[in-house]
PDB file of C-alpha atoms and ligand atoms in Angstrom:
ATOM      1  CA  MET A 216      97.249 102.353 106.257  1.00  0.00           C
ATOM      2  CA  GLU A 217     100.766 103.745 106.210  1.00  0.00           C
ATOM      3  CA  ILE A 218     101.998 105.460 103.057  1.00  0.00           C
ATOM      4  CA  ILE A 219     105.366 106.022 101.478  1.00  0.00           C
ATOM      5  CA  ASP A 220     105.619 108.453  98.565  1.00  0.00           C
ATOM      6  CA  PHE A 221     108.610 107.404  96.535  1.00  0.00           C
ATOM      7  CA  HIS A 222     108.714 110.462  94.263  1.00  0.00           C
ATOM      8  CA  THR A 223     108.492 114.037  95.351  1.00  0.00           C
ATOM      9  CA  HIS A 224     110.469 117.131  94.285  1.00  0.00           C
ATOM     10  CA  LEU A 225     111.938 120.209  95.867  1.00  0.00           C
ATOM     11  CA  VAL A 226     111.283 122.855  93.183  1.00  0.00           C
ATOM     12  CA  PRO A 227     111.782 126.405  94.215  1.00  0.00           C
ATOM     13  CA  ALA A 228     109.869 128.406  91.517  1.00  0.00           C
ATOM     14  CA  ASN A 229     112.809 130.711  90.889  1.00  0.00           C
ATOM     15  CA  GLN A 230     114.951 127.714  89.913  1.00  0.00           C
ATOM     16  CA  LEU A 231     112.738 126.500  87.103  1.00  0.00           C
ATOM     17  CA  ASN A 232     113.832 126.891  83.459  1.00  0.00           C
ATOM     18  CA  PRO A 233     111.792 129.726  81.810  1.00  0.00           C
ATOM     19  CA  HIS A 234     110.189 127.203  79.404  1.00  0.00           C
ATOM     20  CA  MET A 235     109.135 125.080  82.324  1.00  0.00           C
ATOM     21  CA  THR A 236     107.539 128.012  84.057  1.00  0.00           C
ATOM     22  CA  GLU A 237     105.574 128.665  80.873  1.00  0.00           C
ATOM     23  CA  PHE A 238     104.614 125.037  80.584  1.00  0.00           C
ATOM     24  CA  PHE A 239     103.280 124.987  84.166  1.00  0.00           C
ATOM     25  CA  LYS A 240     101.442 128.224  83.750  1.00  0.00           C
ATOM     26  CA  GLU A 241      99.504 126.603  80.914  1.00  0.00           C
ATOM     27  CA  THR A 242      99.004 123.121  82.202  1.00  0.00           C
ATOM     28  CA  ASN A 243      98.942 123.470  85.963  1.00  0.00           C
ATOM     29  CA  PRO A 244      98.734 127.160  87.037  1.00  0.00           C
ATOM     30  CA  GLU A 245      98.120 126.140  90.701  1.00  0.00           C
ATOM     31  CA  PHE A 246     101.584 124.720  90.727  1.00  0.00           C
ATOM     32  CA  ILE A 247     103.305 128.013  90.143  1.00  0.00           C
ATOM     33  CA  VAL A 248     101.135 129.765  92.705  1.00  0.00           C
ATOM     34  CA  ARG A 249     101.692 127.308  95.500  1.00  0.00           C
ATOM     35  CA  VAL A 250     105.121 125.858  94.949  1.00  0.00           C
ATOM     36  CA  SER A 251     107.035 128.455  96.841  1.00  0.00           C
ATOM     37  CA  ASP A 252     105.060 127.703 100.000  1.00  0.00           C
ATOM     38  CA  PHE A 253     107.018 124.493 100.081  1.00  0.00           C
ATOM     39  CA  ASP A 254     110.527 126.055 100.126  1.00  0.00           C
ATOM     40  CA  ASP A 255     110.148 125.628 103.851  1.00  0.00           C
ATOM     41  CA  PRO A 256     110.536 121.909 104.721  1.00  0.00           C
ATOM     42  CA  LYS A 257     108.336 122.312 107.832  1.00  0.00           C
ATOM     43  CA  VAL A 258     105.436 123.313 105.567  1.00  0.00           C
ATOM     44  CA  THR A 259     106.029 120.297 103.305  1.00  0.00           C
ATOM     45  CA  VAL A 260     106.225 117.919 106.259  1.00  0.00           C
ATOM     46  CA  GLU A 261     102.942 119.211 107.595  1.00  0.00           C
ATOM     47  CA  LEU A 262     101.257 118.858 104.182  1.00  0.00           C
ATOM     48  CA  PHE A 263     102.567 115.295 103.782  1.00  0.00           C
ATOM     49  CA  LYS A 264     101.373 114.350 107.268  1.00  0.00           C
ATOM     50  CA  ASN A 265      98.002 115.735 106.468  1.00  0.00           C
ATOM     51  CA  GLN A 266      97.884 113.591 103.341  1.00  0.00           C
ATOM     52  CA  GLY A 267      98.548 110.467 105.419  1.00  0.00           C
ATOM     53  CA  ILE A 268     102.145 110.046 104.265  1.00  0.00           C
ATOM     54  CA  LYS A 269     104.673 108.521 106.651  1.00  0.00           C
ATOM     55  CA  TYR A 270     107.807 108.925 104.538  1.00  0.00           C
ATOM     56  CA  ALA A 271     108.529 110.751 101.312  1.00  0.00           C
ATOM     57  CA  VAL A 272     111.526 110.486  99.050  1.00  0.00           C
ATOM     58  CA  VAL A 273     112.743 114.000  97.961  1.00  0.00           C
ATOM     59  CA  LEU A 274     114.573 114.198  94.697  1.00  0.00           C
ATOM     60  CA  ALA A 275     117.411 116.468  93.624  1.00  0.00           C
ATOM     61  CA  GLU A 276     117.435 117.246  89.910  1.00  0.00           C
ATOM     62  CA  GLU A 277     120.639 118.191  88.174  1.00  0.00           C
ATOM     63  CA  ALA A 278     119.209 118.806  84.673  1.00  0.00           C
ATOM     64  CA  PRO A 279     119.538 122.543  83.831  1.00  0.00           C
ATOM     65  CA  ALA A 280     119.379 121.870  80.059  1.00  0.00           C
ATOM     66  CA  THR A 281     115.786 120.586  80.246  1.00  0.00           C
ATOM     67  CA  THR A 282     113.997 121.149  83.496  1.00  0.00           C
ATOM     68  CA  TYR A 283     115.914 122.795  86.402  1.00  0.00           C
ATOM     69  CA  ASN A 284     118.886 122.480  88.617  1.00  0.00           C
ATOM     70  CA  VAL A 285     118.224 121.658  92.242  1.00  0.00           C
ATOM     71  CA  PRO A 286     121.513 120.245  93.364  1.00  0.00           C
ATOM     72  CA  THR A 287     121.899 117.349  95.747  1.00  0.00           C
ATOM     73  CA  GLU A 288     123.408 119.620  98.482  1.00  0.00           C
ATOM     74  CA  GLN A 289     120.232 121.742  98.486  1.00  0.00           C
ATOM     75  CA  VAL A 290     117.992 118.661  98.942  1.00  0.00           C
ATOM     76  CA  LEU A 291     120.274 117.235 101.672  1.00  0.00           C
ATOM     77  CA  GLU A 292     120.022 120.546 103.525  1.00  0.00           C
ATOM     78  CA  TYR A 293     116.232 120.650 103.090  1.00  0.00           C
ATOM     79  CA  CYS A 294     115.727 117.165 104.522  1.00  0.00           C
ATOM     80  CA  ARG A 295     118.131 117.556 107.397  1.00  0.00           C
ATOM     81  CA  GLY A 296     116.415 117.001 110.750  1.00  0.00           C
ATOM     82  CA  GLN A 297     113.154 115.953 109.060  1.00  0.00           C
ATOM     83  CA  ASP A 298     112.854 112.257 109.740  1.00  0.00           C
ATOM     84  CA  MET A 299     110.102 111.677 107.232  1.00  0.00           C
ATOM     85  CA  LEU A 300     111.959 113.228 104.271  1.00  0.00           C
ATOM     86  CA  ILE A 301     114.422 110.893 102.488  1.00  0.00           C
ATOM     87  CA  PRO A 302     116.875 112.695 100.276  1.00  0.00           C
ATOM     88  CA  PHE A 303     117.994 111.170  96.974  1.00  0.00           C
ATOM     89  CA  ALA A 304     121.100 112.510  95.125  1.00  0.00           C
ATOM     90  CA  SER A 305     121.065 113.565  91.505  1.00  0.00           C
ATOM     91  CA  ILE A 306     124.336 113.192  89.558  1.00  0.00           C
ATOM     92  CA  ASN A 307     124.776 113.827  85.899  1.00  0.00           C
ATOM     93  CA  PRO A 308     127.686 111.475  85.098  1.00  0.00           C
ATOM     94  CA  ASN A 309     128.561 113.600  82.064  1.00  0.00           C
ATOM     95  CA  SER A 310     129.407 116.469  84.435  1.00  0.00           C
ATOM     96  CA  TYR A 311     132.030 114.943  86.628  1.00  0.00           C
ATOM     97  CA  PRO A 312     135.280 112.915  86.006  1.00  0.00           C
ATOM     98  CA  GLU A 313     134.495 110.612  88.962  1.00  0.00           C
ATOM     99  CA  PRO A 314     130.713 110.426  89.485  1.00  0.00           C
ATOM    100  CA  ALA A 315     131.012 107.341  91.652  1.00  0.00           C
ATOM    101  CA  LYS A 316     133.266 109.101  94.074  1.00  0.00           C
ATOM    102  CA  ARG A 317     130.709 111.890  94.261  1.00  0.00           C
ATOM    103  CA  LEU A 318     127.982 109.416  95.050  1.00  0.00           C
ATOM    104  CA  THR A 319     130.031 107.868  97.835  1.00  0.00           C
ATOM    105  CA  GLU A 320     130.512 111.301  99.443  1.00  0.00           C
ATOM    106  CA  TYR A 321     126.775 112.167  99.194  1.00  0.00           C
ATOM    107  CA  VAL A 322     125.830 108.849 100.806  1.00  0.00           C
ATOM    108  CA  THR A 323     128.509 108.195 103.439  1.00  0.00           C
ATOM    109  CA  GLU A 324     129.254 111.761 104.473  1.00  0.00           C
ATOM    110  CA  HIS A 325     126.000 113.611 103.859  1.00  0.00           C
ATOM    111  CA  GLY A 326     123.154 111.128 104.235  1.00  0.00           C
ATOM    112  CA  ALA A 327     121.755 110.683 100.788  1.00  0.00           C
ATOM    113  CA  ARG A 328     119.652 107.455 100.684  1.00  0.00           C
ATOM    114  CA  GLY A 329     119.290 106.832  97.010  1.00  0.00           C
ATOM    115  CA  LEU A 330     120.250 108.013  93.520  1.00  0.00           C
ATOM    116  CA  LYS A 331     117.987 109.575  90.866  1.00  0.00           C
ATOM    117  CA  LEU A 332     118.983 109.357  87.239  1.00  0.00           C
ATOM    118  CA  LEU A 333     117.308 111.247  84.373  1.00  0.00           C
ATOM    119  CA  PRO A 334     118.828 109.924  81.147  1.00  0.00           C
ATOM    120  CA  SER A 335     116.399 111.740  78.868  1.00  0.00           C
ATOM    121  CA  TYR A 336     117.118 115.105  80.604  1.00  0.00           C
ATOM    122  CA  GLN A 337     120.831 114.555  81.188  1.00  0.00           C
ATOM    123  CA  PHE A 338     121.675 112.727  77.905  1.00  0.00           C
ATOM    124  CA  TYR A 339     123.408 109.372  78.269  1.00  0.00           C
ATOM    125  CA  TYR A 340     122.683 105.762  77.695  1.00  0.00           C
ATOM    126  CA  LEU A 341     122.455 103.590  80.794  1.00  0.00           C
ATOM    127  CA  ASN A 342     125.128 101.177  79.552  1.00  0.00           C
ATOM    128  CA  GLU A 343     127.936 103.775  79.276  1.00  0.00           C
ATOM    129  CA  ALA A 344     131.108 103.140  81.256  1.00  0.00           C
ATOM    130  CA  SER A 345     130.546 106.086  83.647  1.00  0.00           C
ATOM    131  CA  LEU A 346     127.051 104.723  84.360  1.00  0.00           C
ATOM    132  CA  TYR A 347     128.388 101.265  85.101  1.00  0.00           C
ATOM    133  CA  SER A 348     130.729 102.789  87.683  1.00  0.00           C
ATOM    134  CA  LEU A 349     127.783 104.495  89.323  1.00  0.00           C
ATOM    135  CA  PHE A 350     125.638 101.396  89.358  1.00  0.00           C
ATOM    136  CA  ALA A 351     128.477  99.392  90.831  1.00  0.00           C
ATOM    137  CA  ARG A 352     129.011 101.982  93.524  1.00  0.00           C
ATOM    138  CA  ALA A 353     125.216 102.230  94.287  1.00  0.00           C
ATOM    139  CA  GLN A 354     125.160  98.468  94.651  1.00  0.00           C
ATOM    140  CA  GLU A 355     128.082  98.502  97.075  1.00  0.00           C
ATOM    141  CA  LEU A 356     126.576 101.304  99.069  1.00  0.00           C
ATOM    142  CA  LYS A 357     123.278  99.369  99.138  1.00  0.00           C
ATOM    143  CA  ILE A 358     121.165 102.264  97.952  1.00  0.00           C
ATOM    144  CA  PRO A 359     118.343 102.095  95.339  1.00  0.00           C
ATOM    145  CA  VAL A 360     118.526 103.875  91.946  1.00  0.00           C
ATOM    146  CA  LEU A 361     115.343 105.627  90.689  1.00  0.00           C
ATOM    147  CA  ILE A 362     115.537 106.123  86.904  1.00  0.00           C
ATOM    148  CA  HIS A 363     113.218 108.303  84.855  1.00  0.00           C
ATOM    149  CA  ILE A 364     111.728 105.842  82.313  1.00  0.00           C
ATOM    150  CA  GLY A 365     109.052 107.376  80.076  1.00  0.00           C
ATOM    151  CA  SER A 366     108.032 110.289  77.891  1.00  0.00           C
ATOM    152  CA  SER A 367     107.910 113.932  79.031  1.00  0.00           C
ATOM    153  CA  MET A 368     106.494 117.116  77.607  1.00  0.00           C
ATOM    154  CA  PHE A 369     109.535 119.256  78.428  1.00  0.00           C
ATOM    155  CA  LYS A 370     111.473 120.964  75.714  1.00  0.00           C
ATOM    156  CA  GLY A 371     114.872 119.444  75.131  1.00  0.00           C
ATOM    157  CA  THR A 372     113.921 115.924  76.315  1.00  0.00           C
ATOM    158  CA  ARG A 373     115.624 113.128  74.344  1.00  0.00           C
ATOM    159  CA  MET A 374     113.473 110.090  75.056  1.00  0.00           C
ATOM    160  CA  ARG A 375     115.603 107.509  73.305  1.00  0.00           C
ATOM    161  CA  TYR A 376     117.969 107.690  76.340  1.00  0.00           C
ATOM    162  CA  CYS A 377     115.341 106.225  78.648  1.00  0.00           C
ATOM    163  CA  ASP A 378     114.281 103.138  76.709  1.00  0.00           C
ATOM    164  CA  PRO A 379     113.564 100.619  79.473  1.00  0.00           C
ATOM    165  CA  MET A 380     115.080  97.697  77.606  1.00  0.00           C
ATOM    166  CA  GLN A 381     118.475  99.022  78.609  1.00  0.00           C
ATOM    167  CA  LEU A 382     117.634  97.871  82.182  1.00  0.00           C
ATOM    168  CA  ASP A 383     117.625  94.230  81.084  1.00  0.00           C
ATOM    169  CA  ASP A 384     121.492  94.294  81.146  1.00  0.00           C
ATOM    170  CA  ILE A 385     121.744  96.457  84.227  1.00  0.00           C
ATOM    171  CA  ALA A 386     119.574  94.099  86.272  1.00  0.00           C
ATOM    172  CA  VAL A 387     121.684  91.099  85.273  1.00  0.00           C
ATOM    173  CA  ASP A 388     125.035  92.807  85.791  1.00  0.00           C
ATOM    174  CA  PHE A 389     124.099  94.262  89.165  1.00  0.00           C
ATOM    175  CA  PRO A 390     121.960  91.609  90.781  1.00  0.00           C
ATOM    176  CA  ASP A 391     121.956  93.261  94.216  1.00  0.00           C
ATOM    177  CA  LEU A 392     121.032  96.688  92.999  1.00  0.00           C
ATOM    178  CA  ASN A 393     117.375  97.754  93.358  1.00  0.00           C
ATOM    179  CA  ILE A 394     116.350  99.566  90.207  1.00  0.00           C
ATOM    180  CA  VAL A 395     113.110 101.579  90.349  1.00  0.00           C
ATOM    181  CA  MET A 396     111.556 102.800  87.076  1.00  0.00           C
ATOM    182  CA  ALA A 397     109.982 106.197  87.727  1.00  0.00           C
ATOM    183  CA  HIS A 398     106.783 106.614  85.537  1.00  0.00           C
ATOM    184  CA  SER A 399     106.894 102.950  84.515  1.00  0.00           C
ATOM    185  CA  GLY A 400     107.333 103.701  80.821  1.00  0.00           C
ATOM    186  CA  ARG A 401     104.779 106.510  80.610  1.00  0.00           C
ATOM    187  CA  GLY A 402     103.435 106.890  77.140  1.00  0.00           C
ATOM    188  CA  PHE A 403     104.590 103.852  75.234  1.00  0.00           C
ATOM    189  CA  TRP A 404     106.688 101.415  77.249  1.00  0.00           C
ATOM    190  CA  TYR A 405     104.128 100.025  79.639  1.00  0.00           C
ATOM    191  CA  ASP A 406     104.417  96.400  78.524  1.00  0.00           C
ATOM    192  CA  GLU A 407     108.215  96.449  78.598  1.00  0.00           C
ATOM    193  CA  CYS A 408     108.259  97.862  82.072  1.00  0.00           C
ATOM    194  CA  PHE A 409     105.705  95.468  83.349  1.00  0.00           C
ATOM    195  CA  PHE A 410     107.575  92.479  81.883  1.00  0.00           C
ATOM    196  CA  LEU A 411     110.985  93.703  83.130  1.00  0.00           C
ATOM    197  CA  SER A 412     109.739  94.166  86.674  1.00  0.00           C
ATOM    198  CA  ARG A 413     108.156  90.688  86.749  1.00  0.00           C
ATOM    199  CA  PHE A 414     111.133  88.998  85.201  1.00  0.00           C
ATOM    200  CA  HIS A 415     113.941  90.620  87.218  1.00  0.00           C
ATOM    201  CA  LYS A 416     113.748  90.411  90.985  1.00  0.00           C
ATOM    202  CA  ASN A 417     115.578  93.748  91.316  1.00  0.00           C
ATOM    203  CA  ILE A 418     113.480  95.879  88.966  1.00  0.00           C
ATOM    204  CA  TYR A 419     110.402  97.790  90.265  1.00  0.00           C
ATOM    205  CA  MET A 420     107.733  99.931  88.705  1.00  0.00           C
ATOM    206  CA  GLU A 421     106.930 103.347  90.215  1.00  0.00           C
ATOM    207  CA  LEU A 422     103.723 105.061  89.402  1.00  0.00           C
ATOM    208  CA  SER A 423     104.341 108.804  89.472  1.00  0.00           C
ATOM    209  CA  GLY A 424     102.795 110.784  86.667  1.00  0.00           C
ATOM    210  CA  LEU A 425     100.221 108.093  85.836  1.00  0.00           C
ATOM    211  CA  PRO A 426      96.550 108.726  86.585  1.00  0.00           C
ATOM    212  CA  PRO A 427      95.587 105.977  89.091  1.00  0.00           C
ATOM    213  CA  LYS A 428      92.219 105.441  87.364  1.00  0.00           C
ATOM    214  CA  ASN A 429      94.036 104.328  84.185  1.00  0.00           C
ATOM    215  CA  LEU A 430      96.507 101.901  85.872  1.00  0.00           C
ATOM    216  CA  LEU A 431      94.577  98.805  84.935  1.00  0.00           C
ATOM    217  CA  ASP A 432      94.350  99.932  81.301  1.00  0.00           C
ATOM    218  CA  TYR A 433      98.131 100.344  81.225  1.00  0.00           C
ATOM    219  CA  PHE A 434      98.833  97.234  83.308  1.00  0.00           C
ATOM    220  CA  PRO A 435      95.797  94.799  83.125  1.00  0.00           C
ATOM    221  CA  GLU A 436      97.635  92.168  85.244  1.00  0.00           C
ATOM    222  CA  LEU A 437      98.862  94.633  87.894  1.00  0.00           C
ATOM    223  CA  ASP A 438      97.596  92.382  90.708  1.00  0.00           C
ATOM    224  CA  LYS A 439     100.016  89.686  89.631  1.00  0.00           C
ATOM    225  CA  ASN A 440     102.906  92.063  90.136  1.00  0.00           C
ATOM    226  CA  GLY A 441     101.802  93.412  93.542  1.00  0.00           C
ATOM    227  CA  GLU A 442     105.246  93.030  95.157  1.00  0.00           C
ATOM    228  CA  LYS A 443     107.032  95.061  92.481  1.00  0.00           C
ATOM    229  CA  VAL A 444     104.956  98.268  92.180  1.00  0.00           C
ATOM    230  CA  ILE A 445     105.598 101.435  94.205  1.00  0.00           C
ATOM    231  CA  PHE A 446     103.517 104.548  94.748  1.00  0.00           C
ATOM    232  CA  GLY A 447     104.968 107.966  93.842  1.00  0.00           C
ATOM    233  CA  SER A 448     103.060 111.185  93.409  1.00  0.00           C
ATOM    234  CA  ASP A 449     105.508 113.582  91.602  1.00  0.00           C
ATOM    235  CA  TRP A 450     104.465 116.216  94.113  1.00  0.00           C
ATOM    236  CA  PRO A 451     104.293 119.228  93.659  1.00  0.00           C
ATOM    237  CA  ALA A 452     103.882 118.801  89.905  1.00  0.00           C
ATOM    238  CA  ILE A 453     100.413 117.311  90.174  1.00  0.00           C
ATOM    239  CA  PRO A 454      97.180 119.265  89.903  1.00  0.00           C
ATOM    240  CA  ARG A 455      95.563 117.864  92.997  1.00  0.00           C
ATOM    241  CA  ASP A 456      96.200 116.613  96.549  1.00  0.00           C
ATOM    242  CA  ILE A 457      98.317 113.463  96.880  1.00  0.00           C
ATOM    243  CA  SER A 458      95.623 111.839  99.028  1.00  0.00           C
ATOM    244  CA  GLU A 459      93.237 111.874  96.091  1.00  0.00           C
ATOM    245  CA  ASN A 460      95.736 109.676  94.212  1.00  0.00           C
ATOM    246  CA  ILE A 461      96.140 107.448  97.280  1.00  0.00           C
ATOM    247  CA  GLU A 462      92.356 106.997  97.609  1.00  0.00           C
ATOM    248  CA  ALA A 463      92.083 106.278  93.844  1.00  0.00           C
ATOM    249  CA  ILE A 464      94.631 103.511  94.160  1.00  0.00           C
ATOM    250  CA  LYS A 465      92.916 102.059  97.217  1.00  0.00           C
ATOM    251  CA  SER A 466      89.649 101.891  95.248  1.00  0.00           C
ATOM    252  CA  LEU A 467      91.079  99.904  92.296  1.00  0.00           C
ATOM    253  CA  PRO A 468      89.937  96.293  92.047  1.00  0.00           C
ATOM    254  CA  LEU A 469      93.190  94.938  93.483  1.00  0.00           C
ATOM    255  CA  SER A 470      93.909  92.622  96.348  1.00  0.00           C
ATOM    256  CA  ASP A 471      94.522  94.212  99.769  1.00  0.00           C
ATOM    257  CA  LYS A 472      98.001  92.715  99.620  1.00  0.00           C
ATOM    258  CA  THR A 473      98.822  94.498  96.358  1.00  0.00           C
ATOM    259  CA  ILE A 474      97.459  97.754  97.578  1.00  0.00           C
ATOM    260  CA  GLU A 475      99.439  97.595 100.807  1.00  0.00           C
ATOM    261  CA  GLY A 476     102.514  96.653  98.737  1.00  0.00           C
ATOM    262  CA  ILE A 477     102.076  99.576  96.351  1.00  0.00           C
ATOM    263  CA  LEU A 478     101.431 102.168  99.030  1.00  0.00           C
ATOM    264  CA  TYR A 479     103.968 101.070 101.640  1.00  0.00           C
ATOM    265  CA  LYS A 480     105.574  97.681 101.913  1.00  0.00           C
ATOM    266  CA  ASN A 481     107.460  97.493  98.649  1.00  0.00           C
ATOM    267  CA  ALA A 482     109.035 100.919  99.152  1.00  0.00           C
ATOM    268  CA  GLU A 483     109.765 100.058 102.849  1.00  0.00           C
ATOM    269  CA  ARG A 484     111.756  96.951 101.789  1.00  0.00           C
ATOM    270  CA  ILE A 485     113.810  98.999  99.396  1.00  0.00           C
ATOM    271  CA  LEU A 486     114.412 102.023 101.686  1.00  0.00           C
ATOM    272  CA  PHE A 487     114.837 100.269 105.028  1.00  0.00           C
ATOM    273  CA  GLY A 488     115.859  96.666 104.076  1.00  0.00           C
TER     274      GLY A 488
HETATM  275 ZN1   ZN B 738     109.310 113.668  88.962  1.00  0.00          ZN
END
C-alpha cells in the first residue's frame, strides 16, 4: 500500500527554543540525538522511503515565541529537487502587512504546495480580517490549509486560539478551500472535529500526535468518516519509527477502504486533485 505522510517537520536542533530543547530532552531524548541527521534532505528521503512513504509534507514553522522558527524559505530550499517532499509555507499573519501577497509569492514563484497555520503558537483567531484574506488567497491558489487544532505541552501556547468551532464559518465562507485539522482536536475537541469533518465537505481530520491504538476511543465511528481522515506522523517529534504507526493504523478494525483512504487516497485528492 502506498503511503502519504501529511505532517512532518524540518527541525534543525540548533533552531529550537531553549525550553523546547529541555522539553524534548525529558520526554523524547532520542529526538535531540537524531534530529540533526535529518538536516540533509537526502537522509530524510532515504528514511521515508525505508518506512514505505511515497510522499511527505514538510512544514515550515514561523513560531519563535513558542516553538521555533524554521522559515518557509528554508523548507522550500530543503525540498528543492526532492520529488517526494512537499513543502508547506508557514506565515504568521500578525507579522506582515500583506500576508496574502506573501503566500502568493511562496506558491507561484517558489513552489510551496500548501499553508500551515498555528493559531495557538502565533496568536490570532481564525476569523480575523488578515486570516480571511489568507483563506481567500489559498482558495484562489487551490492549495490546502493545514491548521494546528488541539492542545500542546509547549510553554507559551494559547489554546483558545485553536478552538475548532471557528472552522464552521471558514468552511462555509470558503467552500472550495480544503481545510485540514492537524491533531484533530487533541486533548478535548475530538467530538467537535469529528462532527465538523463529517458535516463540511471541505474539512478533514489529520491524525498526527495521536497514538493510533487510541483512535477508536477518540473517534468510535471513524469508519463512517473514512474519506475525511488523513495520516500524519509529526516526524521527527515522535519516539518511534513512522512505520510502526502505519502498521498500527493498518491493524485497526476498520474497512480496507477507510485504511487506504487514511494512509493515501484522501491526502492524494487534496495534494494532487
Ligand atoms: Zn507538528
